[in-house]
């Protein structure tokens, strides 16, 4: 029988975990709501992750199974300077009980990402069942228009990502308006700047969506946010 489980993927830089408290709190909250035993206090969680990724730049995956057992694996982390996206209209996100959790059931995302990569793209955008932009296969999406930051509502079925939470907090502290809402693809494509967020990237600029290219003059919002995140990544 295949085990049910939830997981966190944490970036570890030379033995130091990045934004670890956000990962720990999400995992702890998910385990509580799903009645999964989670035996590790924060310092123990931190220790096993940082030991696994003690050299170089790694993504360490911590899988917590329904019986309270866990395992770890790691892979090298490469962070590009920008990414290209495309839409996949055949897979739809939907808000339900499990959409708020990072479960092991990610086959639709993997399959769609493989198809996108075969066409020369780096990531793929999903809509929800009502046709609103939700997320990418493995990241949350943000876009800028007239000085306002937009990101899909969690009601579209997107994952409540750790970096999504961090970025929204930073923008609000900077006094930049943030709108979490429901946006059609046409509205996204009319943006002046687009970036995606995940544990792998923190923040990475989107260079294009399909044939639509995004050129930002001067310092981009993505660069501003990434600079702030660099100063916070080991303190939160």
Protein backbone atom coordinates (compact mmCIF):
# COMPACT_ATOMS: atom_id res chain seq x y z
CA UNK A 1 0.00 0.00 0.00
CA UNK A 2 1.35 3.42 -0.96
CA UNK A 3 1.88 5.69 2.02
CA UNK A 4 0.08 9.01 2.36
CA UNK A 5 2.43 11.81 3.25
CA UNK A 6 3.21 15.51 3.26
CA UNK A 7 6.54 17.13 2.59
CA UNK A 8 8.64 20.26 2.71
CA UNK A 9 11.44 21.13 0.32
CA UNK A 10 13.96 23.37 2.08
CA UNK A 11 16.89 25.15 0.46
CA UNK A 12 20.05 24.61 2.45
CA UNK A 13 23.12 26.71 1.72
CA UNK A 14 26.36 25.19 3.04
CA UNK A 15 24.60 23.69 6.02
CA UNK A 16 22.27 26.61 6.76
CA UNK A 17 18.53 26.21 6.12
CA UNK A 18 16.73 29.14 4.48
CA UNK A 19 13.47 30.56 5.92
CA UNK A 20 13.20 27.41 8.00
CA UNK A 21 10.59 28.60 10.50
CA UNK A 22 8.05 29.07 7.68
CA UNK A 23 8.60 25.47 6.54
CA UNK A 24 8.44 24.09 10.07
CA UNK A 25 5.24 25.94 10.98
CA UNK A 26 3.51 24.87 7.75
CA UNK A 27 4.53 21.24 8.26
CA UNK A 28 3.48 21.29 11.90
CA UNK A 29 0.13 22.90 11.06
CA UNK A 30 -0.51 20.43 8.22
CA UNK A 31 0.37 17.44 10.40
CA UNK A 32 -2.05 18.62 13.09
CA UNK A 33 -4.93 19.12 10.67
CA UNK A 34 -4.30 15.76 8.97
CA UNK A 35 -3.81 13.84 12.24
CA UNK A 36 -0.23 12.89 11.35
CA UNK A 37 2.21 12.46 14.25
CA UNK A 38 5.08 14.92 13.95
CA UNK A 39 7.70 14.02 16.54
CA UNK A 40 10.39 16.61 15.86
CA UNK A 41 10.83 19.87 17.77
CA UNK A 42 12.17 22.79 15.74
CA UNK A 43 15.84 22.37 16.67
CA UNK A 44 15.80 18.65 15.80
CA UNK A 45 14.07 19.41 12.48
CA UNK A 46 16.70 22.05 11.77
CA UNK A 47 19.51 19.68 12.66
CA UNK A 48 18.50 16.81 10.38
CA UNK A 49 17.91 19.15 7.41
CA UNK A 50 21.17 21.04 7.80
CA UNK A 51 23.14 17.82 8.23
CA UNK A 52 21.63 16.48 4.99
CA UNK A 53 22.57 19.66 3.08
CA UNK A 54 25.82 20.47 4.82
CA UNK A 55 27.85 21.11 1.64
CA UNK A 56 27.00 23.33 -1.31
CA UNK A 57 23.59 24.57 -2.44
CA UNK A 58 20.94 21.90 -2.01
CA UNK A 59 17.21 21.32 -1.92
CA UNK A 60 16.47 18.96 0.97
CA UNK A 61 13.13 17.16 0.84
CA UNK A 62 11.63 16.12 4.17
CA UNK A 63 8.76 13.63 3.78
CA UNK A 64 6.48 12.99 6.76
CA UNK A 65 4.29 9.88 6.40
CA UNK A 66 0.89 9.26 7.97
CA UNK A 67 2.37 6.95 10.62
CA UNK A 68 4.84 9.60 11.83
CA UNK A 69 7.89 8.12 10.09
CA UNK A 70 9.96 10.37 7.84
CA UNK A 71 12.81 10.34 5.38
CA UNK A 72 15.07 12.86 3.70
CA UNK A 73 16.63 13.23 0.30
CA UNK A 74 18.54 15.99 -1.39
CA UNK A 75 19.38 17.28 -4.83
CA UNK A 76 21.57 20.07 -6.08
CA UNK A 77 19.85 23.42 -6.41
CA UNK A 78 20.36 25.59 -9.49
CA UNK A 79 18.87 29.09 -9.43
CA UNK A 80 18.38 30.71 -12.88
CA UNK A 81 18.36 34.46 -13.41
CA UNK A 82 14.94 34.29 -15.10
CA UNK A 83 12.38 31.74 -16.32
CA UNK A 84 9.99 31.31 -19.23
CA UNK A 85 6.40 30.16 -18.65
CA UNK A 86 3.54 28.75 -20.68
CA UNK A 87 -0.09 27.90 -19.91
CA UNK A 88 -1.49 24.40 -19.51
CA UNK A 89 -5.27 24.61 -19.88
CA UNK A 90 -5.77 20.85 -19.54
CA UNK A 91 -5.01 20.71 -15.80
CA UNK A 92 -7.11 22.78 -13.38
CA UNK A 93 -6.66 23.65 -9.73
CA UNK A 94 -9.58 23.58 -7.30
CA UNK A 95 -9.91 24.75 -3.72
CA UNK A 96 -10.68 21.77 -1.50
CA UNK A 97 -9.56 20.32 1.82
CA UNK A 98 -6.26 18.91 0.52
CA UNK A 99 -5.29 21.85 -1.70
CA UNK A 100 -3.91 23.67 1.33
CA UNK A 101 -1.40 20.89 2.02
CA UNK A 102 1.82 19.90 0.30
CA UNK A 103 1.01 16.22 -0.24
CA UNK A 104 2.92 13.63 -2.22
CA UNK A 105 0.23 13.63 -4.94
CA UNK A 106 2.03 15.87 -7.44
CA UNK A 107 1.87 13.71 -10.56
CA UNK A 108 -0.22 16.20 -12.53
CA UNK A 109 2.35 18.93 -11.88
CA UNK A 110 5.26 16.68 -12.83
CA UNK A 111 3.59 15.56 -16.06
CA UNK A 112 2.64 19.08 -17.10
CA UNK A 113 6.11 20.42 -16.31
CA UNK A 114 7.72 17.70 -18.41
CA UNK A 115 5.49 18.66 -21.36
CA UNK A 116 6.35 22.35 -20.92
CA UNK A 117 10.07 21.62 -20.77
CA UNK A 118 9.84 19.53 -23.93
CA UNK A 119 8.59 22.70 -25.66
CA UNK A 120 11.44 24.83 -24.32
CA UNK A 121 9.74 26.43 -21.30
CA UNK A 122 10.93 26.39 -17.68
CA UNK A 123 7.59 26.33 -15.83
CA UNK A 124 3.87 26.04 -16.51
CA UNK A 125 0.87 28.07 -15.33
CA UNK A 126 -2.35 26.42 -14.17
CA UNK A 127 -5.80 27.99 -13.98
CA UNK A 128 -8.53 27.03 -11.54
CA UNK A 129 -11.83 25.44 -12.55
CA UNK A 130 -13.33 28.90 -13.10
CA UNK A 131 -10.59 29.99 -15.50
CA UNK A 132 -8.65 32.19 -13.08
CA UNK A 133 -4.85 32.07 -12.75
CA UNK A 134 -3.89 29.85 -9.80
CA UNK A 135 -0.18 28.98 -9.67
CA UNK A 136 2.62 27.30 -11.59
CA UNK A 137 3.48 23.63 -11.26
CA UNK A 138 5.91 24.27 -8.41
CA UNK A 139 5.69 27.96 -7.52
CA UNK A 140 3.37 30.82 -6.68
CA UNK A 141 3.02 33.67 -9.14
CA UNK A 142 3.02 37.47 -8.67
CA UNK A 143 2.66 40.28 -11.16
CA UNK A 144 2.88 44.05 -11.13
CA UNK A 145 0.64 46.61 -12.77
CA UNK A 146 0.64 50.37 -12.12
CA UNK A 147 2.62 49.92 -8.90
CA UNK A 148 0.22 47.35 -7.47
CA UNK A 149 1.22 43.76 -6.72
CA UNK A 150 -1.26 41.04 -7.68
CA UNK A 151 -1.23 37.37 -6.72
CA UNK A 152 -3.92 34.68 -6.99
CA UNK A 153 -6.15 34.09 -3.99
CA UNK A 154 -5.75 30.85 -2.08
CA UNK A 155 -9.38 30.25 -3.08
CA UNK A 156 -8.10 29.37 -6.57
CA UNK A 157 -6.55 26.23 -5.09
CA UNK A 158 -2.95 27.43 -5.15
CA UNK A 159 -0.58 26.24 -2.44
CA UNK A 160 0.04 28.62 0.48
CA UNK A 161 3.75 28.77 -0.30
CA UNK A 162 6.37 29.76 2.26
CA UNK A 163 7.88 32.38 -0.08
CA UNK A 164 4.42 33.62 -1.02
CA UNK A 165 3.91 34.40 2.66
CA UNK A 166 7.32 36.05 3.01
CA UNK A 167 6.90 38.20 -0.12
CA UNK A 168 3.45 39.45 0.89
CA UNK A 169 4.79 40.36 4.35
CA UNK A 170 7.72 42.30 2.85
CA UNK A 171 5.58 44.21 0.35
CA UNK A 172 3.16 45.23 3.08
CA UNK A 173 6.04 46.41 5.27
CA UNK A 174 7.31 48.44 2.29
CA UNK A 175 3.88 50.04 1.87
CA UNK A 176 3.34 48.44 -1.54
CA UNK A 177 -0.34 47.51 -2.11
CA UNK A 178 -0.94 43.77 -2.53
CA UNK A 179 -4.14 42.37 -4.02
CA UNK A 180 -4.93 38.67 -3.55
CA UNK A 181 -7.71 37.96 -6.01
CA UNK A 182 -9.10 36.31 -9.12
CA UNK A 183 -7.42 37.15 -12.42
CA UNK A 184 -7.98 35.92 -15.96
CA UNK A 185 -4.95 35.05 -18.11
CA UNK A 186 -5.49 38.24 -20.15
CA UNK A 187 -5.01 40.38 -17.05
CA UNK A 188 -1.79 38.55 -16.18
CA UNK A 189 -0.48 39.05 -19.71
CA UNK A 190 -1.15 42.79 -19.46
CA UNK A 191 1.22 43.10 -16.47
CA UNK A 192 4.42 45.13 -16.57
CA UNK A 193 6.41 42.57 -14.56
CA UNK A 194 5.91 38.97 -13.48
CA UNK A 195 7.86 36.80 -11.04
CA UNK A 196 7.40 33.46 -9.31
CA UNK A 197 8.33 32.37 -5.80
CA UNK A 198 9.39 29.06 -4.29
CA UNK A 199 11.92 27.56 -1.89
CA UNK A 200 14.19 26.90 -4.84
CA UNK A 201 14.22 30.44 -6.21
CA UNK A 202 12.99 32.62 -3.37
CA UNK A 203 12.06 35.02 -6.20
CA UNK A 204 12.87 34.73 -9.88
CA UNK A 205 11.84 37.07 -12.70
CA UNK A 206 9.65 35.78 -15.52
CA UNK A 207 11.14 36.69 -18.88
CA UNK A 208 8.18 35.51 -20.94
CA UNK A 209 4.80 33.78 -20.93
CA UNK A 210 4.37 32.08 -24.28
CA UNK A 211 5.18 34.75 -26.87
CA UNK A 212 4.65 37.65 -24.44
CA UNK A 213 7.98 39.03 -23.25
CA UNK A 214 8.45 41.15 -20.12
CA UNK A 215 11.15 43.79 -20.13
CA UNK A 216 11.70 45.83 -16.96
CA UNK A 217 13.66 49.07 -17.04
CA UNK A 218 15.70 49.91 -13.97
CA UNK A 219 15.39 47.96 -10.71
CA UNK A 220 12.55 45.45 -10.84
CA UNK A 221 10.19 44.60 -7.99
CA UNK A 222 11.65 41.08 -8.10
CA UNK A 223 15.19 42.44 -7.57
CA UNK A 224 14.03 44.67 -4.71
CA UNK A 225 12.28 41.80 -2.95
CA UNK A 226 15.16 39.39 -3.48
CA UNK A 227 17.58 41.88 -1.95
CA UNK A 228 15.45 42.15 1.19
CA UNK A 229 15.01 38.39 1.39
CA UNK A 230 18.79 37.89 1.31
CA UNK A 231 19.05 39.82 4.57
CA UNK A 232 16.30 37.76 6.23
CA UNK A 233 16.78 34.21 4.95
CA UNK A 234 18.67 32.81 7.95
CA UNK A 235 16.82 34.82 10.60
CA UNK A 236 13.28 33.57 9.92
